[in-house]
PDB file of C-alpha atoms in Angstrom:
ATOM      1  CA  MET A  11       0.000   0.000   0.000  1.00 83.00           C
ATOM      2  CA  MET A  12       1.148   3.545  -0.614  1.00 85.00           C
ATOM      3  CA  VAL A  13      -0.372   6.926   0.051  1.00 85.00           C
ATOM      4  CA  ASN A  14       0.193   8.985  -3.057  1.00 86.00           C
ATOM      5  CA  GLY A  15      -1.548  11.194  -5.551  1.00 86.00           C
ATOM      6  CA  PRO A  16      -2.932  11.107  -9.072  1.00 87.00           C
ATOM      7  CA  TRP A  17       0.486  11.992 -10.500  1.00 85.00           C
ATOM      8  CA  GLN A  18       1.557   8.412  -9.682  1.00 89.00           C
ATOM      9  CA  ILE A  19      -1.054   6.792 -11.952  1.00 90.00           C
ATOM     10  CA  PRO A  20       0.837   7.240 -15.261  1.00 88.00           C
ATOM     11  CA  THR A  21       3.960   5.739 -13.672  1.00 90.00           C
ATOM     12  CA  MET A  22       2.013   2.749 -12.358  1.00 92.00           C
ATOM     13  CA  GLN A  23       0.381   2.238 -15.749  1.00 92.00           C
ATOM     14  CA  SER A  24       3.658   2.416 -17.691  1.00 93.00           C
ATOM     15  CA  GLU A  25       6.096   0.760 -15.293  1.00 95.00           C
ATOM     16  CA  ALA A  26       3.864  -1.933 -13.798  1.00 93.00           C
ATOM     17  CA  PRO A  27       1.340  -2.760 -16.543  1.00 94.00           C
ATOM     18  CA  ASP A  28       0.777  -6.308 -15.241  1.00 97.00           C
ATOM     19  CA  LEU A  29       0.453  -5.386 -11.572  1.00 95.00           C
ATOM     20  CA  ASN A  30      -3.055  -5.742 -10.142  1.00 94.00           C
ATOM     21  CA  TRP A  31      -3.520  -2.392  -8.346  1.00 93.00           C
ATOM     22  CA  ASN A  32      -6.282   0.055  -7.635  1.00 93.00           C
ATOM     23  CA  VAL A  33      -6.965   3.402  -5.990  1.00 93.00           C
ATOM     24  CA  THR A  34      -9.197   4.071  -3.010  1.00 91.00           C
ATOM     25  CA  LEU A  35      -9.797   6.782  -0.448  1.00 89.00           C
ATOM     26  CA  ILE A  36      -7.571   6.776   2.615  1.00 84.00           C
ATOM     27  CA  PRO A  37      -9.354   4.831   5.390  1.00 79.00           C
ATOM     28  CA  LYS A  38     -11.174   7.073   7.800  1.00 82.00           C
ATOM     29  CA  ASP A  39     -11.843   7.209  11.505  1.00 83.00           C
ATOM     30  CA  SER A  40     -14.877   9.470  11.530  1.00 86.00           C
ATOM     31  CA  GLU A  41     -14.640  11.342   8.227  1.00 86.00           C
ATOM     32  CA  TYR A  42     -12.487  11.394   5.120  1.00 87.00           C
ATOM     33  CA  ALA A  43      -9.863  14.100   4.764  1.00 83.00           C
ATOM     34  CA  SER A  44      -7.206  15.115   2.289  1.00 85.00           C
ATOM     35  CA  CYS A  45      -5.393  18.229   1.191  1.00 81.00           C
ATOM     36  CA  LEU A  46      -5.348  20.060  -2.087  1.00 80.00           C
ATOM     37  CA  GLY A  47      -2.055  20.889  -3.656  1.00 73.00           C
ATOM     38  CA  GLY A  48      -0.684  22.006  -6.946  1.00 68.00           C
ATOM     39  CA  GLU A  49      -0.141  25.198  -8.777  1.00 71.00           C
ATOM     40  CA  ASN A  50      -1.642  28.633  -8.364  1.00 77.00           C
ATOM     41  CA  TYR A  51      -2.249  31.594 -10.603  1.00 82.00           C
ATOM     42  CA  ALA A  52      -1.375  35.086  -9.460  1.00 84.00           C
ATOM     43  CA  VAL A  53      -1.336  38.578 -10.887  1.00 87.00           C
ATOM     44  CA  VAL A  54       1.535  40.649  -9.584  1.00 83.00           C
ATOM     45  CA  LYS A  55       1.328  44.365  -9.004  1.00 83.00           C
ATOM     46  CA  GLY A  56       2.512  46.419 -11.966  1.00 85.00           C
ATOM     47  CA  GLY A  57       2.942  45.437 -15.573  1.00 85.00           C
ATOM     48  CA  ASN A  58       0.043  44.379 -17.754  1.00 91.00           C
ATOM     49  CA  THR A  59      -2.591  43.657 -15.108  1.00 91.00           C
ATOM     50  CA  GLU A  60      -5.492  43.780 -17.578  1.00 92.00           C
ATOM     51  CA  GLY A  61      -3.726  41.353 -19.922  1.00 95.00           C
ATOM     52  CA  ALA A  62      -2.895  39.018 -17.041  1.00 94.00           C
ATOM     53  CA  LEU A  63      -6.507  39.014 -15.865  1.00 94.00           C
ATOM     54  CA  ALA A  64      -7.738  38.388 -19.407  1.00 96.00           C
ATOM     55  CA  PHE A  65      -5.343  35.435 -19.680  1.00 95.00           C
ATOM     56  CA  LEU A  66      -6.598  34.028 -16.358  1.00 93.00           C
ATOM     57  CA  GLU A  67     -10.191  34.287 -17.535  1.00 95.00           C
ATOM     58  CA  TYR A  68      -9.229  32.371 -20.689  1.00 96.00           C
ATOM     59  CA  ALA A  69      -7.056  29.805 -18.865  1.00 93.00           C
ATOM     60  CA  THR A  70      -9.775  28.982 -16.340  1.00 91.00           C
ATOM     61  CA  GLU A  71     -12.497  28.311 -18.928  1.00 93.00           C
ATOM     62  CA  GLU A  72     -13.612  24.674 -18.889  1.00 93.00           C
ATOM     63  CA  GLU A  73     -12.162  23.788 -22.311  1.00 94.00           C
ATOM     64  CA  GLN A  74      -8.702  25.124 -21.438  1.00 95.00           C
ATOM     65  CA  VAL A  75      -8.744  23.605 -17.953  1.00 92.00           C
ATOM     66  CA  LYS A  76      -9.606  20.150 -19.324  1.00 91.00           C
ATOM     67  CA  TYR A  77      -6.892  20.413 -21.977  1.00 92.00           C
ATOM     68  CA  MET A  78      -4.253  21.498 -19.472  1.00 89.00           C
ATOM     69  CA  MET A  79      -5.232  18.954 -16.819  1.00 87.00           C
ATOM     70  CA  ASP A  80      -5.207  16.127 -19.348  1.00 84.00           C
ATOM     71  CA  ALA A  81      -1.852  17.272 -20.752  1.00 82.00           C
ATOM     72  CA  PHE A  82      -0.281  17.392 -17.283  1.00 81.00           C
ATOM     73  CA  GLY A  83      -2.084  14.328 -15.904  1.00 77.00           C
ATOM     74  CA  TYR A  84      -3.762  16.402 -13.208  1.00 85.00           C
ATOM     75  CA  ILE A  85      -7.277  16.629 -11.887  1.00 88.00           C
ATOM     76  CA  SER A  86      -9.066  19.943 -12.068  1.00 88.00           C
ATOM     77  CA  ALA A  87      -9.585  21.617  -8.693  1.00 82.00           C
ATOM     78  CA  ASP A  88     -12.931  22.780 -10.074  1.00 85.00           C
ATOM     79  CA  GLN A  89     -15.093  19.865  -8.971  1.00 86.00           C
ATOM     80  CA  THR A  90     -17.647  20.487 -11.729  1.00 89.00           C
ATOM     81  CA  ILE A  91     -14.926  20.086 -14.353  1.00 92.00           C
ATOM     82  CA  ALA A  92     -13.261  17.178 -12.535  1.00 91.00           C
ATOM     83  CA  GLU A  93     -16.522  15.209 -12.384  1.00 91.00           C
ATOM     84  CA  SER A  94     -16.682  15.106 -16.198  1.00 91.00           C
ATOM     85  CA  GLN A  95     -12.955  14.738 -16.783  1.00 91.00           C
ATOM     86  CA  PHE A  96     -12.647  10.924 -16.560  1.00 90.00           C
ATOM     87  CA  GLU A  97     -14.530   7.754 -17.469  1.00 91.00           C
ATOM     88  CA  ALA A  98     -16.481   6.068 -14.661  1.00 91.00           C
ATOM     89  CA  ASP A  99     -13.962   3.206 -14.308  1.00 91.00           C
ATOM     90  CA  SER A 100     -10.897   5.466 -14.365  1.00 92.00           C
ATOM     91  CA  PRO A 101      -8.370   5.081 -11.517  1.00 92.00           C
ATOM     92  CA  TYR A 102      -8.614   8.864 -11.175  1.00 92.00           C
ATOM     93  CA  GLN A 103     -12.242   8.711  -9.956  1.00 94.00           C
ATOM     94  CA  PRO A 104     -11.393   8.193  -6.249  1.00 93.00           C
ATOM     95  CA  PHE A 105      -9.299  11.363  -6.426  1.00 91.00           C
ATOM     96  CA  VAL A 106     -12.265  13.204  -7.929  1.00 92.00           C
ATOM     97  CA  GLU A 107     -14.458  11.926  -5.079  1.00 92.00           C
ATOM     98  CA  GLU A 108     -11.794  13.024  -2.610  1.00 89.00           C
ATOM     99  CA  LEU A 109     -12.293  16.632  -3.715  1.00 88.00           C
ATOM    100  CA  GLN A 110     -15.447  16.609  -1.567  1.00 88.00           C
ATOM    101  CA  TYR A 111     -13.278  16.181   1.546  1.00 86.00           C
ATOM    102  CA  ALA A 112     -10.094  18.010   0.588  1.00 85.00           C
ATOM    103  CA  GLN A 113      -8.969  21.253   2.185  1.00 82.00           C
ATOM    104  CA  ALA A 114      -6.531  23.746   0.742  1.00 78.00           C
ATOM    105  CA  ARG A 115      -3.200  24.006   2.482  1.00 74.00           C
ATOM    106  CA  GLY A 116      -2.734  27.166   4.473  1.00 69.00           C
ATOM    107  CA  SER A 117      -1.123  30.188   2.939  1.00 73.00           C
ATOM    108  CA  LEU A 118       1.718  30.032   5.433  1.00 80.00           C
ATOM    109  CA  ALA A 119       5.022  31.291   4.015  1.00 82.00           C
ATOM    110  CA  ASP A 120       6.873  28.726   6.131  1.00 88.00           C
ATOM    111  CA  TRP A 121       4.752  25.812   4.885  1.00 84.00           C
ATOM    112  CA  PRO A 122       7.824  23.786   3.776  1.00 86.00           C
ATOM    113  CA  SER A 123       9.086  23.757   7.376  1.00 92.00           C
ATOM    114  CA  VAL A 124       5.666  22.731   8.677  1.00 92.00           C
ATOM    115  CA  SER A 125       5.493  20.003   6.046  1.00 89.00           C
ATOM    116  CA  ASP A 126       8.971  18.771   7.049  1.00 94.00           C
ATOM    117  CA  ALA A 127       7.879  18.469  10.689  1.00 96.00           C
ATOM    118  CA  ILE A 128       4.818  16.453   9.690  1.00 94.00           C
ATOM    119  CA  SER A 129       6.852  14.226   7.339  1.00 94.00           C
ATOM    120  CA  LEU A 130       9.431  13.584  10.027  1.00 96.00           C
ATOM    121  CA  ALA A 131       6.691  12.528  12.442  1.00 96.00           C
ATOM    122  CA  PHE A 132       5.257  10.082   9.889  1.00 94.00           C
ATOM    123  CA  ASN A 133       8.709   8.657   9.189  1.00 95.00           C
ATOM    124  CA  GLU A 134       9.461   8.178  12.879  1.00 96.00           C
ATOM    125  CA  VAL A 135       6.198   6.318  13.409  1.00 95.00           C
ATOM    126  CA  MET A 136       6.628   4.186  10.280  1.00 93.00           C
ATOM    127  CA  THR A 137      10.189   3.193  11.246  1.00 96.00           C
ATOM    128  CA  GLY A 138       9.219   2.479  14.837  1.00 96.00           C
ATOM    129  CA  THR A 139      11.541   5.103  16.331  1.00 97.00           C
ATOM    130  CA  SER A 140       8.631   6.953  17.910  1.00 96.00           C
ATOM    131  CA  THR A 141       5.083   6.296  19.021  1.00 96.00           C
ATOM    132  CA  PRO A 142       2.322   8.132  17.163  1.00 96.00           C
ATOM    133  CA  GLU A 143       1.610  10.199  20.275  1.00 97.00           C
ATOM    134  CA  ASP A 144       5.260  11.198  20.798  1.00 97.00           C
ATOM    135  CA  ALA A 145       5.815  11.953  17.121  1.00 97.00           C
ATOM    136  CA  ALA A 146       2.673  14.098  16.997  1.00 96.00           C
ATOM    137  CA  ALA A 147       3.687  16.003  20.144  1.00 97.00           C
ATOM    138  CA  LYS A 148       7.178  16.640  18.747  1.00 97.00           C
ATOM    139  CA  ALA A 149       5.744  17.799  15.400  1.00 97.00           C
ATOM    140  CA  GLN A 150       3.266  20.078  17.191  1.00 97.00           C
ATOM    141  CA  GLU A 151       6.063  21.638  19.235  1.00 97.00           C
ATOM    142  CA  THR A 152       8.092  22.257  16.074  1.00 96.00           C
ATOM    143  CA  ILE A 153       5.091  23.699  14.227  1.00 95.00           C
ATOM    144  CA  ASP A 154       4.172  25.942  17.173  1.00 95.00           C
ATOM    145  CA  GLY A 155       7.701  27.378  17.018  1.00 95.00           C
ATOM    146  CA  ILE A 156       7.307  28.060  13.281  1.00 93.00           C
ATOM    147  CA  VAL A 157       3.894  29.745  13.345  1.00 89.00           C
ATOM    148  CA  GLU A 158       4.395  31.899  16.467  1.00 79.00           C
TER     149      GLU A 158
END
């Protein structure tokens, strides 16, 4: 088992074509959860603001979004577009369903450091060097120091 994202599907399909694998939602305790990630658009102050906004309007139209997502192997963050992006039996469908539960990551400038603390906690638990409770407490202490 691995916890991964839709970007792994093309690799699985090309490098393990005979492997019997599938995609499902991460098991839940009381409710499903996941995070959104990916790229963002932004218009910076100065320059051709009107042109940049016109481009964003064009780039976020359904036809362009579908083309770009298919070209990159991504799933549209626009759930309406994502729901019509793949066939019903596609391995991408669980990721589309997951959009119902996913939350955007915070806009914290120090997110990479927060992410490192969380990753370290997971690694310590998975390798048996820490209990889940101790790893979580250590990660929380690190994160508290970052966001204060």
